[in-house]
N, CA, C and O atoms as a DFTB+ gen file, in Angstrom:
300 C
 N C O
     1  1     136.188      85.263     250.171
     2  2     135.462      84.236     250.336
     3  2     136.182      82.836     249.440
     4  3     136.616      82.951     248.294
     5  1     136.194      81.724     250.116
     6  2     136.932      80.704     249.456
     7  2     136.022      80.098     248.196
     8  3     134.805      80.279     248.219
     9  1     136.581      79.454     247.217
    10  2     135.979      78.828     246.296
    11  2     134.625      77.749     246.499
    12  3     133.527      77.624     245.958
    13  1     135.543      76.904     247.842
    14  2     134.658      75.977     248.073
    15  2     133.296      76.620     248.689
    16  3     132.194      76.201     248.334
    17  1     133.421      77.460     249.451
    18  2     132.171      77.889     250.289
    19  2     131.210      78.604     249.036
    20  3     129.993      78.567     249.218
    21  1     131.639      79.145     247.983
    22  2     131.042      79.799     246.746
    23  2     130.306      78.501     246.166
    24  3     129.078      78.525     246.085
    25  1     130.970      77.448     245.788
    26  2     130.286      76.245     245.468
    27  2     129.263      75.851     246.279
    28  3     128.185      75.489     245.806
    29  1     129.516      75.888     247.614
    30  2     128.444      74.950     248.445
    31  2     127.476      75.737     248.333
    32  3     126.390      75.186     248.151
    33  1     127.489      77.186     248.391
    34  2     126.223      78.090     248.620
    35  2     125.454      77.922     246.983
    36  3     124.238      77.828     246.818
    37  1     126.241      77.917     246.144
    38  2     125.575      77.867     244.618
    39  2     124.831      76.407     244.680
    40  3     123.615      76.539     244.533
    41  1     125.202      75.206     244.839
    42  2     124.753      74.200     245.162
    43  2     123.306      74.037     245.812
    44  3     122.288      73.554     245.316
    45  1     123.532      74.605     247.116
    46  2     122.472      74.950     248.082
    47  2     121.263      75.581     247.393
    48  3     120.099      75.190     247.481
    49  1     121.730      76.634     246.684
    50  2     120.510      77.459     245.972
    51  2     119.885      76.702     244.897
    52  3     118.671      76.611     244.717
    53  1     120.869      76.125     244.143
    54  2     119.981      75.348     243.176
    55  2     119.002      74.014     243.720
    56  3     117.839      73.828     243.362
    57  1     119.750      73.182     244.633
    58  2     118.689      72.400     245.452
    59  2     117.612      72.913     246.054
    60  3     116.542      72.304     246.040
    61  1     117.742      73.940     246.578
    62  2     116.383      74.725     247.070
    63  2     115.632      75.196     246.094
    64  3     114.471      75.352     246.473
    65  1     115.859      75.561     244.716
    66  2     115.058      75.938     243.548
    67  2     114.218      74.810     243.057
    68  3     113.021      74.830     242.774
    69  1     115.189      73.676     243.001
    70  2     114.577      72.515     242.566
    71  2     113.424      71.911     243.756
    72  3     112.457      71.284     243.324
    73  1     113.552      72.102     245.079
    74  2     112.880      71.404     245.698
    75  2     111.556      72.353     245.571
    76  3     110.454      71.807     245.507
    77  1     111.667      73.757     245.536
    78  2     110.364      74.603     245.758
    79  2     109.589      74.369     244.342
    80  3     108.359      74.329     244.305
    81  1     110.337      74.228     243.271
    82  2     109.580      73.903     242.052
    83  2     108.858      72.748     242.039
    84  3     107.764      72.730     241.474
    85  1     109.476      71.400     242.785
    86  2     108.714      70.370     242.787
    87  2     107.357      70.392     243.690
    88  3     106.370      69.667     243.567
    89  1     107.626      71.572     244.760
    90  2     106.357      71.735     245.490
    91  2     105.241      72.512     244.988
    92  3     104.048      72.343     245.241
    93  1     105.899      73.579     244.080
    94  2     104.925      74.150     243.318
    95  2     104.129      73.232     242.225
    96  3     102.900      73.286     242.258
    97  1     104.782      72.363     241.225
    98  2     104.056      71.514     240.470
    99  2     103.162      70.895     241.231
   100  3     102.015      70.928     240.786
   101  1     103.357      70.215     242.464
   102  2     102.446      69.490     243.419
   103  2     101.099      70.370     243.536
   104  3      99.959      70.111     243.150
   105  1     101.544      71.336     244.104
   106  2     100.357      72.338     244.464
   107  2      99.458      72.684     243.182
   108  3      98.231      72.741     243.258
   109  1     100.268      72.941     241.842
   110  2      99.367      73.238     240.723
   111  2      98.697      72.107     240.261
   112  3      97.517      72.234     239.937
   113  1      99.382      70.752     240.153
   114  2      98.668      69.826     240.033
   115  2      97.021      69.482     240.684
   116  3      95.976      69.110     240.152
   117  1      97.443      69.843     242.188
   118  2      96.386      69.553     243.085
   119  2      95.390      70.484     242.823
   120  3      94.219      70.103     242.831
   121  1      95.695      71.775     242.566
   122  2      94.492      72.800     242.267
   123  2      93.898      72.502     241.212
   124  3      92.668      72.558     241.242
   125  1      94.575      72.094     239.952
   126  2      93.900      71.561     238.689
   127  2      92.943      70.371     238.788
   128  3      91.830      70.294     238.267
   129  1      93.463      69.597     239.427
   130  2      92.431      68.244     239.985
   131  2      91.240      68.799     240.506
   132  3      90.123      68.529     240.064
   133  1      91.504      69.699     241.593
   134  2      90.082      70.071     242.469
   135  2      89.369      71.150     241.298
   136  3      88.167      71.112     241.034
   137  1      90.136      71.908     240.792
   138  2      89.171      72.578     239.771
   139  2      88.622      71.773     238.842
   140  3      87.545      72.220     238.447
   141  1      88.949      70.742     238.331
   142  2      88.258      69.852     237.365
   143  2      87.031      69.129     237.899
   144  3      86.123      68.756     237.155
   145  1      87.039      68.913     239.446
   146  2      85.978      68.438     240.067
   147  2      84.892      69.580     240.443
   148  3      83.692      69.306     240.465
   149  1      85.401      70.925     240.749
   150  2      84.524      71.697     240.926
   151  2      83.709      71.928     239.579
   152  3      82.479      71.919     239.525
   153  1      84.612      72.150     238.433
   154  2      83.716      72.421     237.139
   155  2      82.715      71.028     236.796
   156  3      81.668      71.242     236.186
   157  1      83.026      69.744     237.162
   158  2      82.043      68.711     236.688
   159  2      81.173      68.443     237.806
   160  3      80.200      67.738     237.539
   161  1      81.292      68.830     238.972
   162  2      80.261      68.657     240.021
   163  2      79.328      69.795     240.410
   164  3      78.211      69.673     240.914
   165  1      80.007      71.004     240.072
   166  2      79.399      72.010     240.658
   167  2      79.008      73.192     239.609
   168  3      77.946      73.809     239.538
   169  1      79.907      73.291     239.003
   170  2      79.669      74.726     237.786
   171  2      79.032      74.359     236.732
   172  3      78.111      75.104     236.397
   173  1      79.248      73.351     236.033
   174  2      78.655      72.734     234.876
   175  2      76.934      72.464     235.274
   176  3      76.112      72.792     234.419
   177  1      76.539      71.976     236.341
   178  2      75.347      71.283     236.516
   179  2      74.617      72.921     236.994
   180  3      73.458      73.186     236.674
   181  1      75.209      73.590     237.529
   182  2      74.578      75.166     237.971
   183  2      74.359      75.849     236.576
   184  3      73.226      76.218     236.266
   185  1      75.196      75.987     235.910
   186  2      75.212      76.581     234.333
   187  2      73.950      76.154     233.681
   188  3      73.116      76.907     233.178
   189  1      73.905      74.848     233.748
   190  2      72.737      74.184     232.831
   191  2      71.230      74.426     233.675
   192  3      70.152      74.547     233.093
   193  1      71.379      74.459     234.886
   194  2      69.964      75.150     235.739
   195  2      69.772      76.516     235.422
   196  3      68.611      76.924     235.418
   197  1      70.843      77.428     235.110
   198  2      70.533      78.621     234.920
   199  2      70.167      78.851     233.252
   200  3      69.571      79.852     232.855
   201  1      70.552      77.934     232.508
   202  2      70.176      78.311     231.092
   203  2      68.645      77.529     231.175
   204  3      67.701      78.083     230.610
   205  1      68.464      76.468     231.760
   206  2      67.123      76.219     231.798
   207  2      66.253      77.115     232.443
   208  3      65.217      77.282     231.799
   209  1      66.318      77.763     233.517
   210  2      65.680      78.711     233.931
   211  2      65.177      79.898     232.764
   212  3      64.005      80.184     232.520
   213  1      66.492      80.545     232.071
   214  2      66.542      81.388     231.331
   215  2      65.579      81.063     230.224
   216  3      64.723      81.880     229.885
   217  1      65.701      79.895     229.661
   218  2      64.727      79.347     228.677
   219  2      63.381      79.547     228.952
   220  3      62.636      80.069     228.122
   221  1      62.981      79.156     230.111
   222  2      61.856      78.715     230.719
   223  2      60.926      80.201     230.412
   224  3      59.803      80.348     229.929
   225  1      61.962      81.220     230.937
   226  2      61.362      82.825     230.759
   227  2      61.548      83.315     229.291
   228  3      61.341      84.498     229.021
   229  1      61.929      82.436     228.359
   230  2      61.913      82.831     226.912
   231  2      63.132      83.567     226.660
   232  3      63.046      84.678     226.136
   233  1      64.109      83.146     226.929
   234  2      65.481      83.758     226.794
   235  2      66.423      82.429     226.392
   236  3      66.754      81.553     227.190
   237  1      66.806      82.487     224.859
   238  2      67.621      81.146     224.640
   239  2      68.998      81.018     225.048
   240  3      69.770      81.661     224.337
   241  1      69.467      80.440     225.889
   242  2      70.825      80.309     226.221
   243  2      71.356      78.722     226.038
   244  3      70.684      77.706     226.217
   245  1      72.546      78.801     225.691
   246  2      73.336      77.471     225.660
   247  2      74.500      77.425     226.377
   248  3      75.243      78.397     226.514
   249  1      74.725      76.160     226.917
   250  2      75.942      76.129     227.977
   251  2      77.004      75.195     226.733
   252  3      76.629      74.270     226.014
   253  1      78.150      75.708     226.795
   254  2      79.210      75.189     226.359
   255  2      80.338      74.962     227.560
   256  3      80.500      75.698     228.533
   257  1      80.975      73.915     227.282
   258  2      82.113      73.172     228.040
   259  2      83.441      73.098     227.316
   260  3      83.893      71.964     227.161
   261  1      84.080      74.032     226.886
   262  2      85.317      73.773     226.297
   263  2      86.295      73.395     227.328
   264  3      86.309      73.931     228.436
   265  1      87.073      72.519     226.983
   266  2      88.162      71.921     227.894
   267  2      88.550      73.096     229.012
   268  3      88.848      74.263     228.761
   269  1      88.459      72.442     230.340
   270  2      88.677      73.391     231.452
   271  2      87.796      74.573     231.622
   272  3      88.164      75.462     232.389
   273  1      86.623      74.680     230.958
   274  2      85.929      76.002     231.532
   275  2      84.527      75.545     231.216
   276  3      84.322      74.434     230.726
   277  1      83.484      76.467     231.516
   278  2      82.445      76.423     231.040
   279  2      81.743      77.678     230.835
   280  3      81.944      78.523     231.708
   281  1      80.782      78.070     229.658
   282  2      80.428      79.046     229.303
   283  2      78.917      79.118     229.111
   284  3      78.324      78.065     228.879
   285  1      78.178      80.370     229.192
   286  2      76.868      80.409     229.011
   287  2      76.705      81.576     227.967
   288  3      77.097      82.727     228.160
   289  1      75.971      81.044     226.650
   290  2      75.845      81.927     225.680
   291  2      74.505      82.168     225.221
   292  3      73.664      81.270     225.259
   293  1      74.239      83.358     224.775
   294  2      72.981      83.425     224.031
   295  2      73.066      82.951     222.624
   296  3      74.014      83.026     221.842
   297  1      71.610      82.334     222.427
   298  2      71.549      81.771     221.149
   299  2      71.418      82.715     219.858
   300  3      71.365      82.218     218.733
């Protein structure tokens, strides 16, 4: 195999890896954004409802929202 062919294949592989990495970053960014919206609009309100329901039944629970998650913890 000639050196020119080896170099061409190496450059193609590097280029393909860069494109795939860029696509992967785009997908990760989109998933992070969607997960943040899910937390803000679905998970956190639901956890607050569950905590209020448990409190009404005499079980003291609190909702904590550390960055990127939601937690339900007994008092």
